[in-house]
Amino acid sequence: MPSKQKQILYNPVLQENFSPQDRAAQAWIVILGYVLLTVVCYFTGAATMLRLIFPATSLVVALFLYFRHPILYIGFTWWIWFLTPLVARLVDYRVGWDPTRQILIAPYLVVFVTIGTFIKYLPSSIRQGGLPFFLAFIGVFYGFLVGLIYNAPVPVARGLLDWLSPIVFAFHLFMNWRDYPTYREQMQRVFLWCVLITGAYGVYQFVVAPEWDRYWLIESKMFTSSGDPEPFGMRVWSTLHSVGPFGSVMQAGLLLLFTRTGFLIFPASAVGYLSFLLAQARTNWGGWLLGVIMILGSVKAKIQMRLITIIVVMAICVVPLTTIEPISEVVTSRLETFSNLENDTSFKDRSGSYDKNLGIALSNVLGNGLGNIWKVNEKTGQIEVFVIDSGVLDMFFTLGWAGAIFYLGGLILTVINVSKYKEGRFDSFVSAARAIGISGCLQLVIGSGMLSVAGMILWGFLAMAMAAHKYYEHHSNLQYPIIKYPSSVSQIGNSN
């Protein structure tokens, strides 16, 4: 087989010869141009226009990468999720608060490019293992139709973006199972740099409390969940929108670090774990611990020893940092709440929410549809809009039994399937992806982790585990050696 460096591909549509290196160069030129345009608009008085320009140009770049450089499209999508909230805060700080938060639509537009994959391959994918995605889609589409009847169009559209984006993106990852090695490498690389960059910014945010972050906290009035707008007073959310999304991203990134080697692992771990602790996201702390247990229990003894060694070295790097005041006080006081949950405000709020709403949710057959979640005011008897911090209750309030059966059916079927896979014994990424996905599912009891970036992580990593299984199964059936690099001309074209 010709080497990747010498392989020339021919595109009959564009009627041109091009190499993977040429396409990579074109893609990076487009990405750098996009970044430059954003920076120029911000500093030249057109910052207000960025609320429209940024989502629009993000979509254009995503379309280009989707068709011309699919691997870079995956990385670009994740980074848009990681950085768009910071861009929104910077723009708000410069030109004034925007209560509509319209710039935050950018990640959804970038993800929805994969609707092309979904429409094209969904019918045939059911025979190839794509049934869980089809079931989940039916549940969401049902909620969308009900939402159009009961709720306003704009909230319904926003709800559709939240619910459907993780499913279509995960389906895209699954259908590209032939390129699993390159997709795996890209995911590992992206989350390594994510932990390093967002972790470092998170520590900076806690110590300095930048003006744009303080401005956002004051205007959003999220003091209860995000802390006080002052140095050493914030709960870290780094470049993400709030503490919950940051906790989900960092939980996944730190678990993926166990599958990587290299000199960046240790500085990334130092700032990553420190910012993770400063976020004070107890749900994600528990998810990370469960993920570590699942990974250690599913790999060979040799890999177990390597992972244990990495954990010990990471602890040596991180623990001394947590003894520095006031970091020590913040982390210690949060850890102590585990021994006194009955008096913890957050725990009591969640318990009270289940006590009041579980019966109502489980008796909701048809659901209230996407766009709003409703409850009955005990004093007035009126139905009111509210936000609930539970994925289980969210599903039944929104989708009802009619939709939740399909959505939960797809999710449960996926978890059952990935739990049976044996590839994690020799491929630690499969083990980590499975641990990230399953721990995310268990966290649905506490939060709506099937939506937004948390949903992207939950569904995306379960899909990567499914893609790995098909990839290894395919090579096993053909009796081909399993190699790190793609094994076909088309894969070589998509691997840079």
GROMACS .gro file of C-alpha atoms in nm:
model
  496
    1MET     CA    1   0.000   0.000   0.000
    2PRO     CA    2   0.134   0.346  -0.078
    3SER     CA    3   0.231   0.554   0.221
    4LYS     CA    4  -0.004   0.820   0.347
    5GLN     CA    5   0.244   1.084   0.246
    6LYS     CA    6   0.247   0.976  -0.122
    7GLN     CA    7  -0.116   0.876  -0.168
    8ILE     CA    8  -0.299   1.111  -0.408
    9LEU     CA    9  -0.677   1.107  -0.415
   10TYR     CA   10  -0.903   1.215  -0.697
   11ASN     CA   11  -1.230   1.392  -0.629
   12PRO     CA   12  -1.461   1.336  -0.930
   13VAL     CA   13  -1.697   1.609  -0.813
   14LEU     CA   14  -1.436   1.881  -0.792
   15GLN     CA   15  -1.238   1.729  -1.080
   16GLU     CA   16  -0.907   1.787  -0.912
   17ASN     CA   17  -0.621   1.587  -0.773
   18PHE     CA   18  -0.542   1.655  -0.411
   19SER     CA   19  -0.341   1.500  -0.133
   20PRO     CA   20  -0.435   1.470   0.235
   21GLN     CA   21  -0.163   1.724   0.313
   22ASP     CA   22  -0.320   1.975   0.072
   23ARG     CA   23  -0.659   1.930   0.232
   24ALA     CA   24  -0.511   1.968   0.580
   25ALA     CA   25  -0.340   2.291   0.475
   26GLN     CA   26  -0.664   2.424   0.327
   27ALA     CA   27  -0.854   2.333   0.643
   28TRP     CA   28  -0.608   2.506   0.873
   29ILE     CA   29  -0.610   2.818   0.653
   30VAL     CA   30  -0.989   2.830   0.685
   31ILE     CA   31  -0.976   2.777   1.063
   32LEU     CA   32  -0.708   3.043   1.113
   33GLY     CA   33  -0.902   3.284   0.893
   34TYR     CA   34  -1.208   3.223   1.107
   35VAL     CA   35  -1.013   3.292   1.426
   36LEU     CA   36  -0.856   3.606   1.276
   37LEU     CA   37  -1.195   3.739   1.164
   38THR     CA   38  -1.335   3.687   1.515
   39VAL     CA   39  -1.041   3.867   1.676
   40VAL     CA   40  -1.053   4.157   1.428
   41CYS     CA   41  -1.427   4.205   1.479
   42TYR     CA   42  -1.384   4.204   1.855
   43PHE     CA   43  -1.111   4.469   1.863
   44THR     CA   44  -1.231   4.696   1.580
   45GLY     CA   45  -1.569   4.805   1.710
   46ALA     CA   46  -1.772   4.529   1.546
   47ALA     CA   47  -1.805   4.323   1.863
   48THR     CA   48  -2.183   4.363   1.866
   49MET     CA   49  -2.199   4.207   1.520
   50LEU     CA   50  -2.011   3.904   1.651
   51ARG     CA   51  -2.336   3.783   1.803
   52LEU     CA   52  -2.442   3.710   1.446
   53ILE     CA   53  -2.107   3.675   1.270
   54PHE     CA   54  -1.964   3.418   1.511
   55PRO     CA   55  -2.246   3.160   1.475
   56ALA     CA   56  -2.268   3.219   1.099
   57THR     CA   57  -1.895   3.179   1.034
   58SER     CA   58  -1.881   2.881   1.271
   59LEU     CA   59  -2.143   2.711   1.055
   60VAL     CA   60  -1.956   2.792   0.734
   61VAL     CA   61  -1.629   2.650   0.870
   62ALA     CA   62  -1.810   2.343   1.000
   63LEU     CA   63  -1.963   2.275   0.658
   64PHE     CA   64  -1.624   2.310   0.490
   65LEU     CA   65  -1.454   2.075   0.734
   66TYR     CA   66  -1.740   1.825   0.728
   67PHE     CA   67  -1.702   1.777   0.353
   68ARG     CA   68  -1.329   1.836   0.309
   69HIS     CA   69  -1.163   1.729   0.633
   70PRO     CA   70  -1.393   1.516   0.852
   71ILE     CA   71  -1.134   1.450   1.122
   72LEU     CA   72  -1.068   1.820   1.182
   73TYR     CA   73  -1.444   1.873   1.183
   74ILE     CA   74  -1.466   1.655   1.496
   75GLY     CA   75  -1.199   1.859   1.675
   76PHE     CA   76  -1.350   2.188   1.561
   77THR     CA   77  -1.691   2.083   1.696
   78TRP     CA   78  -1.556   2.003   2.042
   79TRP     CA   79  -1.359   2.328   2.063
   80ILE     CA   80  -1.665   2.532   1.965
   81TRP     CA   81  -1.847   2.375   2.259
   82PHE     CA   82  -1.554   2.443   2.493
   83LEU     CA   83  -1.486   2.806   2.396
   84THR     CA   84  -1.810   2.966   2.274
   85PRO     CA   85  -1.932   3.054   2.628
   86LEU     CA   86  -1.606   3.243   2.692
   87VAL     CA   87  -1.646   3.429   2.363
   88ALA     CA   88  -2.000   3.522   2.469
   89ARG     CA   89  -1.878   3.656   2.803
   90LEU     CA   90  -1.603   3.861   2.638
   91VAL     CA   91  -1.851   4.011   2.391
   92ASP     CA   92  -2.099   4.090   2.668
   93TYR     CA   93  -1.829   4.256   2.874
   94ARG     CA   94  -1.726   4.472   2.579
   95VAL     CA   95  -2.066   4.581   2.441
   96GLY     CA   96  -2.322   4.503   2.711
   97TRP     CA   97  -2.531   4.217   2.843
   98ASP     CA   98  -2.737   4.013   2.596
   99PRO     CA   99  -3.020   3.831   2.777
  100THR     CA  100  -3.104   3.631   2.464
  101ARG     CA  101  -2.758   3.464   2.464
  102GLN     CA  102  -2.791   3.426   2.087
  103ILE     CA  103  -2.420   3.369   2.030
  104LEU     CA  104  -2.449   3.041   2.221
  105ILE     CA  105  -2.633   2.889   1.925
  106ALA     CA  106  -2.298   2.844   1.747
  107PRO     CA  107  -2.218   2.497   1.888
  108TYR     CA  108  -2.562   2.367   1.793
  109LEU     CA  109  -2.526   2.494   1.435
  110VAL     CA  110  -2.187   2.325   1.407
  111VAL     CA  111  -2.324   1.994   1.536
  112PHE     CA  112  -2.634   2.003   1.318
  113VAL     CA  113  -2.413   1.975   1.012
  114THR     CA  114  -2.411   1.601   1.090
  115ILE     CA  115  -2.784   1.586   1.023
  116GLY     CA  116  -2.667   1.500   0.670
  117THR     CA  117  -2.509   1.179   0.798
  118PHE     CA  118  -2.819   1.107   1.004
  119ILE     CA  119  -3.064   1.143   0.714
  120LYS     CA  120  -2.846   0.956   0.467
  121TYR     CA  121  -2.753   0.653   0.675
  122LEU     CA  122  -3.023   0.613   0.941
  123PRO     CA  123  -3.242   0.363   0.749
  124SER     CA  124  -2.954   0.131   0.664
  125SER     CA  125  -2.783   0.176   1.002
  126ILE     CA  126  -3.053  -0.012   1.191
  127ARG     CA  127  -2.916  -0.340   1.053
  128GLN     CA  128  -2.563  -0.233   1.149
  129GLY     CA  129  -2.629  -0.157   1.516
  130GLY     CA  130  -2.778   0.191   1.486
  131LEU     CA  131  -3.114   0.100   1.641
  132PRO     CA  132  -3.044   0.288   1.971
  133PHE     CA  133  -3.004   0.616   1.783
  134PHE     CA  134  -3.325   0.555   1.590
  135LEU     CA  135  -3.519   0.488   1.911
  136ALA     CA  136  -3.380   0.798   2.081
  137PHE     CA  137  -3.465   1.006   1.774
  138ILE     CA  138  -3.825   0.882   1.779
  139GLY     CA  139  -3.857   0.987   2.144
  140VAL     CA  140  -3.718   1.335   2.077
  141PHE     CA  141  -3.922   1.384   1.760
  142TYR     CA  142  -4.236   1.289   1.950
  143GLY     CA  143  -4.150   1.549   2.216
  144PHE     CA  144  -4.094   1.803   1.939
  145LEU     CA  145  -4.440   1.743   1.790
  146VAL     CA  146  -4.607   1.770   2.130
  147GLY     CA  147  -4.407   2.085   2.200
  148LEU     CA  148  -4.535   2.247   1.882
  149ILE     CA  149  -4.889   2.196   2.015
  150TYR     CA  150  -4.841   2.321   2.369
  151ASN     CA  151  -4.542   2.557   2.367
  152ALA     CA  152  -4.406   2.862   2.185
  153PRO     CA  153  -4.201   2.792   1.867
  154VAL     CA  154  -3.873   2.949   1.983
  155PRO     CA  155  -3.841   2.748   2.308
  156VAL     CA  156  -3.941   2.435   2.118
  157ALA     CA  157  -3.666   2.495   1.861
  158ARG     CA  158  -3.413   2.551   2.140
  159GLY     CA  159  -3.530   2.233   2.311
  160LEU     CA  160  -3.489   2.041   1.986
  161LEU     CA  161  -3.128   2.162   1.957
  162ASP     CA  162  -3.055   2.056   2.314
  163TRP     CA  163  -3.206   1.709   2.284
  164LEU     CA  164  -3.120   1.615   1.926
  165SER     CA  165  -2.765   1.752   1.887
  166PRO     CA  166  -2.597   1.479   2.098
  167ILE     CA  167  -2.785   1.205   1.912
  168VAL     CA  168  -2.699   1.316   1.558
  169PHE     CA  169  -2.335   1.383   1.648
  170ALA     CA  170  -2.300   1.045   1.817
  171PHE     CA  171  -2.461   0.878   1.517
  172HIS     CA  172  -2.204   1.048   1.294
  173LEU     CA  173  -1.922   0.909   1.507
  174PHE     CA  174  -2.073   0.561   1.499
  175MET     CA  175  -2.126   0.555   1.122
  176ASN     CA  176  -1.758   0.643   1.070
  177TRP     CA  177  -1.647   0.328   1.254
  178ARG     CA  178  -1.411   0.237   0.968
  179ASP     CA  179  -1.206   0.542   1.067
  180TYR     CA  180  -1.214   0.457   1.436
  181PRO     CA  181  -0.833   0.476   1.491
  182THR     CA  182  -0.809   0.831   1.355
  183TYR     CA  183  -1.125   0.942   1.534
  184ARG     CA  184  -0.988   0.794   1.856
  185GLU     CA  185  -0.660   0.978   1.815
  186GLN     CA  186  -0.841   1.305   1.745
  187MET     CA  187  -1.065   1.271   2.052
  188GLN     CA  188  -0.767   1.193   2.274
  189ARG     CA  189  -0.571   1.489   2.140
  190VAL     CA  190  -0.862   1.732   2.170
  191PHE     CA  191  -0.944   1.638   2.529
  192LEU     CA  192  -0.578   1.643   2.633
  193TRP     CA  193  -0.546   2.003   2.519
  194CYS     CA  194  -0.891   2.081   2.660
  195VAL     CA  195  -0.785   1.966   3.008
  196LEU     CA  196  -0.462   2.164   2.983
  197ILE     CA  197  -0.615   2.489   2.854
  198THR     CA  198  -0.949   2.494   3.037
  199GLY     CA  199  -0.781   2.365   3.352
  200ALA     CA  200  -0.521   2.643   3.346
  201TYR     CA  201  -0.787   2.905   3.276
  202GLY     CA  202  -0.997   2.761   3.558
  203VAL     CA  203  -0.716   2.812   3.810
  204TYR     CA  204  -0.663   3.165   3.674
  205GLN     CA  205  -1.037   3.230   3.704
  206PHE     CA  206  -1.041   3.123   4.068
  207VAL     CA  207  -0.735   3.328   4.168
  208VAL     CA  208  -0.793   3.643   3.960
  209ALA     CA  209  -1.170   3.649   3.887
  210PRO     CA  210  -1.143   3.822   3.545
  211GLU     CA  211  -1.372   4.118   3.482
  212TRP     CA  212  -1.571   3.944   3.207
  213ASP     CA  213  -1.641   3.645   3.431
  214ARG     CA  214  -1.745   3.869   3.718
  215TYR     CA  215  -1.968   4.070   3.485
  216TRP     CA  216  -2.139   3.752   3.363
  217LEU     CA  217  -2.191   3.625   3.717
  218ILE     CA  218  -2.343   3.955   3.832
  219GLU     CA  219  -2.575   3.984   3.532
  220SER     CA  220  -2.683   3.619   3.536
  221LYS     CA  221  -2.735   3.629   3.916
  222MET     CA  222  -2.617   3.269   3.947
  223PHE     CA  223  -2.450   3.330   4.283
  224THR     CA  224  -2.595   3.020   4.448
  225SER     CA  225  -2.446   2.780   4.194
  226SER     CA  226  -2.138   2.973   4.082
  227GLY     CA  227  -2.012   3.156   4.391
  228ASP     CA  228  -1.924   3.518   4.454
  229PRO     CA  229  -1.782   3.755   4.185
  230GLU     CA  230  -1.445   3.801   4.355
  231PRO     CA  231  -1.103   3.633   4.366
  232PHE     CA  232  -1.107   3.303   4.557
  233GLY     CA  233  -1.486   3.327   4.578
  234MET     CA  234  -1.596   3.170   4.249
  235ARG     CA  235  -1.672   2.809   4.183
  236VAL     CA  236  -1.467   2.738   3.871
  237TRP     CA  237  -1.647   2.697   3.539
  238SER     CA  238  -1.348   2.799   3.322
  239THR     CA  239  -1.435   2.863   2.956
  240LEU     CA  240  -1.767   2.676   2.979
  241HIS     CA  241  -2.109   2.822   3.047
  242SER     CA  242  -2.141   2.716   3.411
  243VAL     CA  243  -2.010   2.475   3.674
  244GLY     CA  244  -2.213   2.173   3.558
  245PRO     CA  245  -2.094   2.169   3.194
  246PHE     CA  246  -1.735   2.231   3.304
  247GLY     CA  247  -1.755   1.942   3.549
  248SER     CA  248  -1.883   1.710   3.275
  249VAL     CA  249  -1.610   1.812   3.031
  250MET     CA  250  -1.332   1.788   3.288
  251GLN     CA  251  -1.458   1.452   3.417
  252ALA     CA  252  -1.439   1.307   3.066
  253GLY     CA  253  -1.103   1.470   2.989
  254LEU     CA  254  -0.937   1.348   3.308
  255LEU     CA  255  -1.056   0.992   3.247
  256LEU     CA  256  -0.924   1.009   2.890
  257LEU     CA  257  -0.581   1.112   3.018
  258PHE     CA  258  -0.538   0.754   3.139
  259THR     CA  259  -0.534   0.646   2.774
  260ARG     CA  260  -0.256   0.883   2.667
  261THR     CA  261   0.118   0.909   2.711
  262GLY     CA  262   0.355   1.202   2.668
  263PHE     CA  263   0.507   1.491   2.856
  264LEU     CA  264   0.187   1.701   2.846
  265ILE     CA  265  -0.002   1.450   3.058
  266PHE     CA  266   0.139   1.570   3.390
  267PRO     CA  267   0.098   1.948   3.352
  268ALA     CA  268  -0.249   1.884   3.212
  269SER     CA  269  -0.328   1.663   3.511
  270ALA     CA  270  -0.198   1.921   3.759
  271VAL     CA  271  -0.416   2.209   3.636
  272GLY     CA  272  -0.700   1.977   3.534
  273TYR     CA  273  -0.747   1.811   3.871
  274LEU     CA  274  -0.694   2.135   4.059
  275SER     CA  275  -0.960   2.319   3.859
  276PHE     CA  276  -1.186   2.013   3.881
  277LEU     CA  277  -1.164   2.029   4.260
  278LEU     CA  278  -1.219   2.406   4.261
  279ALA     CA  279  -1.535   2.361   4.056
  280GLN     CA  280  -1.677   2.184   4.363
  281ALA     CA  281  -1.890   1.966   4.135
  282ARG     CA  282  -1.955   1.671   4.365
  283THR     CA  283  -2.167   1.484   4.111
  284ASN     CA  284  -1.878   1.486   3.866
  285TRP     CA  285  -1.631   1.391   4.137
  286GLY     CA  286  -1.840   1.081   4.199
  287GLY     CA  287  -1.867   1.019   3.824
  288TRP     CA  288  -1.490   1.041   3.787
  289LEU     CA  289  -1.433   0.794   4.073
  290LEU     CA  290  -1.685   0.551   3.924
  291GLY     CA  291  -1.516   0.587   3.586
  292VAL     CA  292  -1.174   0.506   3.733
  293ILE     CA  293  -1.314   0.194   3.898
  294MET     CA  294  -1.478   0.084   3.572
  295ILE     CA  295  -1.158   0.138   3.373
  296LEU     CA  296  -0.940  -0.049   3.621
  297GLY     CA  297  -1.187  -0.335   3.630
  298SER     CA  298  -1.203  -0.384   3.254
  299VAL     CA  299  -0.840  -0.379   3.135
  300LYS     CA  300  -0.560  -0.632   3.151
  301ALA     CA  301  -0.334  -0.652   3.456
  302LYS     CA  302  -0.046  -0.492   3.267
  303ILE     CA  303  -0.258  -0.191   3.175
  304GLN     CA  304  -0.398  -0.181   3.530
  305MET     CA  305  -0.047  -0.141   3.671
  306ARG     CA  306   0.028   0.138   3.425
  307LEU     CA  307  -0.294   0.319   3.516
  308ILE     CA  308  -0.228   0.283   3.889
  309THR     CA  309   0.121   0.424   3.838
  310ILE     CA  310  -0.025   0.721   3.650
  311ILE     CA  311  -0.280   0.780   3.927
  312VAL     CA  312  -0.006   0.778   4.193
  313VAL     CA  313   0.212   1.019   3.997
  314MET     CA  314  -0.087   1.248   3.933
  315ALA     CA  315  -0.169   1.244   4.304
  316ILE     CA  316   0.189   1.343   4.384
  317CYS     CA  317   0.154   1.638   4.145
  318VAL     CA  318  -0.190   1.754   4.260
  319VAL     CA  319  -0.216   1.687   4.634
  320PRO     CA  320   0.055   1.939   4.736
  321LEU     CA  321  -0.131   2.209   4.540
  322THR     CA  322  -0.451   2.146   4.734
  323THR     CA  323  -0.276   2.221   5.065
  324ILE     CA  324  -0.223   2.585   4.966
  325GLU     CA  325  -0.468   2.831   5.124
  326PRO     CA  326  -0.736   2.925   5.034
  327ILE     CA  327  -0.756   2.630   4.796
  328SER     CA  328  -0.730   2.389   5.089
  329GLU     CA  329  -1.023   2.547   5.271
  330VAL     CA  330  -1.249   2.540   4.963
  331VAL     CA  331  -1.174   2.177   4.874
  332THR     CA  332  -1.183   2.047   5.231
  333SER     CA  333  -1.514   2.213   5.316
  334ARG     CA  334  -1.672   2.070   5.001
  335LEU     CA  335  -1.543   1.720   5.072
  336GLU     CA  336  -1.679   1.737   5.426
  337THR     CA  337  -2.034   1.776   5.291
  338PHE     CA  338  -2.027   1.410   5.185
  339SER     CA  339  -2.040   1.312   5.552
  340ASN     CA  340  -2.329   1.547   5.627
  341LEU     CA  341  -2.560   1.520   5.325
  342GLU     CA  342  -2.880   1.541   5.533
  343ASN     CA  343  -2.796   1.904   5.614
  344ASP     CA  344  -2.664   1.994   5.269
  345THR     CA  345  -2.881   2.250   5.089
  346SER     CA  346  -2.822   2.107   4.742
  347PHE     CA  347  -2.899   1.753   4.853
  348LYS     CA  348  -3.216   1.864   5.032
  349ASP     CA  349  -3.331   2.059   4.726
  350ARG     CA  350  -3.287   1.758   4.499
  351SER     CA  351  -3.455   1.525   4.747
  352GLY     CA  352  -3.744   1.767   4.784
  353SER     CA  353  -3.775   1.794   4.408
  354TYR     CA  354  -3.808   1.416   4.377
  355ASP     CA  355  -4.060   1.402   4.661
  356LYS     CA  356  -4.279   1.668   4.498
  357ASN     CA  357  -4.243   1.585   4.132
  358LEU     CA  358  -4.169   1.213   4.086
  359GLY     CA  359  -4.532   1.109   4.111
  360ILE     CA  360  -4.640   1.387   3.874
  361ALA     CA  361  -4.369   1.299   3.624
  362LEU     CA  362  -4.442   0.926   3.622
  363SER     CA  363  -4.814   0.989   3.576
  364ASN     CA  364  -4.744   1.203   3.267
  365VAL     CA  365  -4.835   0.976   2.977
  366LEU     CA  366  -4.825   1.213   2.679
  367GLY     CA  367  -4.567   1.463   2.811
  368ASN     CA  368  -4.560   1.841   2.782
  369GLY     CA  369  -4.324   1.849   2.484
  370LEU     CA  370  -3.996   2.021   2.415
  371GLY     CA  371  -3.964   2.387   2.506
  372ASN     CA  372  -4.078   2.400   2.866
  373ILE     CA  373  -4.111   2.183   3.174
  374TRP     CA  374  -4.419   2.229   3.387
  375LYS     CA  375  -4.536   2.169   3.743
  376VAL     CA  376  -4.852   2.230   3.941
  377ASN     CA  377  -4.835   2.510   4.197
  378GLU     CA  378  -4.954   2.352   4.522
  379LYS     CA  379  -5.106   2.680   4.647
  380THR     CA  380  -5.284   2.803   4.334
  381GLY     CA  381  -5.335   2.477   4.148
  382GLN     CA  382  -5.197   2.643   3.834
  383ILE     CA  383  -4.943   2.486   3.599
  384GLU     CA  384  -4.617   2.683   3.599
  385VAL     CA  385  -4.289   2.668   3.412
  386PHE     CA  386  -3.986   2.553   3.608
  387VAL     CA  387  -3.640   2.411   3.564
  388ILE     CA  388  -3.565   2.080   3.730
  389ASP     CA  389  -3.221   1.939   3.803
  390SER     CA  390  -3.286   1.575   3.719
  391GLY     CA  391  -3.251   1.398   3.389
  392VAL     CA  392  -3.502   1.130   3.485
  393LEU     CA  393  -3.773   1.379   3.580
  394ASP     CA  394  -3.684   1.595   3.280
  395MET     CA  395  -3.744   1.303   3.042
  396PHE     CA  396  -4.086   1.214   3.179
  397PHE     CA  397  -4.207   1.574   3.213
  398THR     CA  398  -4.092   1.658   2.861
  399LEU     CA  399  -4.144   1.336   2.665
  400GLY     CA  400  -4.400   1.160   2.882
  401TRP     CA  401  -4.417   0.782   2.885
  402ALA     CA  402  -4.494   0.784   2.513
  403GLY     CA  403  -4.160   0.944   2.424
  404ALA     CA  404  -3.946   0.842   2.721
  405ILE     CA  405  -3.996   0.472   2.646
  406PHE     CA  406  -3.821   0.521   2.311
  407TYR     CA  407  -3.551   0.758   2.437
  408LEU     CA  408  -3.468   0.553   2.747
  409GLY     CA  409  -3.498   0.235   2.541
  410GLY     CA  410  -3.228   0.359   2.304
  411LEU     CA  411  -3.005   0.469   2.591
  412ILE     CA  412  -3.048   0.147   2.788
  413LEU     CA  413  -2.991  -0.067   2.480
  414THR     CA  414  -2.667   0.123   2.414
  415VAL     CA  415  -2.544   0.074   2.771
  416ILE     CA  416  -2.627  -0.299   2.761
  417ASN     CA  417  -2.441  -0.341   2.434
  418VAL     CA  418  -2.125  -0.153   2.531
  419SER     CA  419  -2.114  -0.333   2.866
  420LYS     CA  420  -2.062  -0.660   2.679
  421TYR     CA  421  -1.770  -0.544   2.467
  422LYS     CA  422  -1.435  -0.714   2.528
  423GLU     CA  423  -1.219  -0.472   2.330
  424GLY     CA  424  -1.151  -0.269   2.643
  425ARG     CA  425  -0.916  -0.543   2.759
  426PHE     CA  426  -0.654  -0.434   2.505
  427ASP     CA  427  -0.776  -0.088   2.396
  428SER     CA  428  -0.787   0.141   2.699
  429PHE     CA  429  -0.973   0.408   2.502
  430VAL     CA  430  -1.271   0.173   2.464
  431SER     CA  431  -1.268   0.113   2.837
  432ALA     CA  432  -1.247   0.487   2.910
  433ALA     CA  433  -1.519   0.576   2.657
  434ARG     CA  434  -1.750   0.315   2.807
  435ALA     CA  435  -1.678   0.441   3.159
  436ILE     CA  436  -1.748   0.802   3.057
  437GLY     CA  437  -2.076   0.710   2.889
  438ILE     CA  438  -2.210   0.480   3.161
  439SER     CA  439  -2.112   0.713   3.446
  440GLY     CA  440  -2.288   0.993   3.256
  441CYS     CA  441  -2.603   0.781   3.237
  442LEU     CA  442  -2.598   0.717   3.611
  443GLN     CA  443  -2.563   1.090   3.675
  444LEU     CA  444  -2.900   1.148   3.506
  445VAL     CA  445  -3.056   1.083   3.845
  446ILE     CA  446  -2.903   1.413   3.962
  447GLY     CA  447  -2.883   1.632   3.651
  448SER     CA  448  -3.004   1.665   3.291
  449GLY     CA  449  -2.682   1.524   3.150
  450MET     CA  450  -2.841   1.416   2.822
  451LEU     CA  451  -2.859   1.777   2.700
  452SER     CA  452  -2.608   2.027   2.561
  453VAL     CA  453  -2.235   1.953   2.605
  454ALA     CA  454  -2.299   1.693   2.878
  455GLY     CA  455  -2.522   1.507   2.634
  456MET     CA  456  -2.256   1.536   2.365
  457ILE     CA  457  -2.014   1.362   2.599
  458LEU     CA  458  -2.261   1.097   2.716
  459TRP     CA  459  -2.383   0.994   2.369
  460GLY     CA  460  -2.054   1.071   2.191
  461PHE     CA  461  -1.837   0.839   2.397
  462LEU     CA  462  -2.093   0.560   2.398
  463ALA     CA  463  -2.094   0.593   2.018
  464MET     CA  464  -1.714   0.575   2.009
  465ALA     CA  465  -1.724   0.250   2.207
  466MET     CA  466  -1.978   0.113   1.958
  467ALA     CA  467  -1.763   0.225   1.665
  468ALA     CA  468  -1.458   0.055   1.816
  469HIS     CA  469  -1.649  -0.271   1.854
  470LYS     CA  470  -1.756  -0.267   1.489
  471TYR     CA  471  -1.406  -0.178   1.376
  472TYR     CA  472  -1.239  -0.463   1.565
  473GLU     CA  473  -1.518  -0.704   1.476
  474HIS     CA  474  -1.483  -0.621   1.109
  475HIS     CA  475  -1.108  -0.681   1.108
  476SER     CA  476  -1.151  -0.999   1.306
  477ASN     CA  477  -1.407  -1.138   1.062
  478LEU     CA  478  -1.184  -1.055   0.766
  479GLN     CA  479  -0.882  -1.192   0.952
  480TYR     CA  480  -0.695  -0.868   0.890
  481PRO     CA  481  -0.438  -0.749   1.141
  482ILE     CA  482  -0.568  -0.467   1.362
  483ILE     CA  483  -0.340  -0.171   1.303
  484LYS     CA  484  -0.337   0.182   1.430
  485TYR     CA  485  -0.370   0.345   1.089
  486PRO     CA  486  -0.664   0.320   0.846
  487SER     CA  487  -0.655   0.031   0.601
  488SER     CA  488  -0.824   0.169   0.290
  489VAL     CA  489  -0.769   0.449   0.043
  490SER     CA  490  -1.087   0.628   0.153
  491GLN     CA  491  -0.977   0.613   0.515
  492ILE     CA  492  -0.637   0.754   0.427
  493GLY     CA  493  -0.815   1.048   0.271
  494ASN     CA  494  -0.995   1.119   0.598
  495SER     CA  495  -0.712   1.054   0.840
  496ASN     CA  496  -0.526   1.383   0.844
   0.00000   0.00000   0.00000
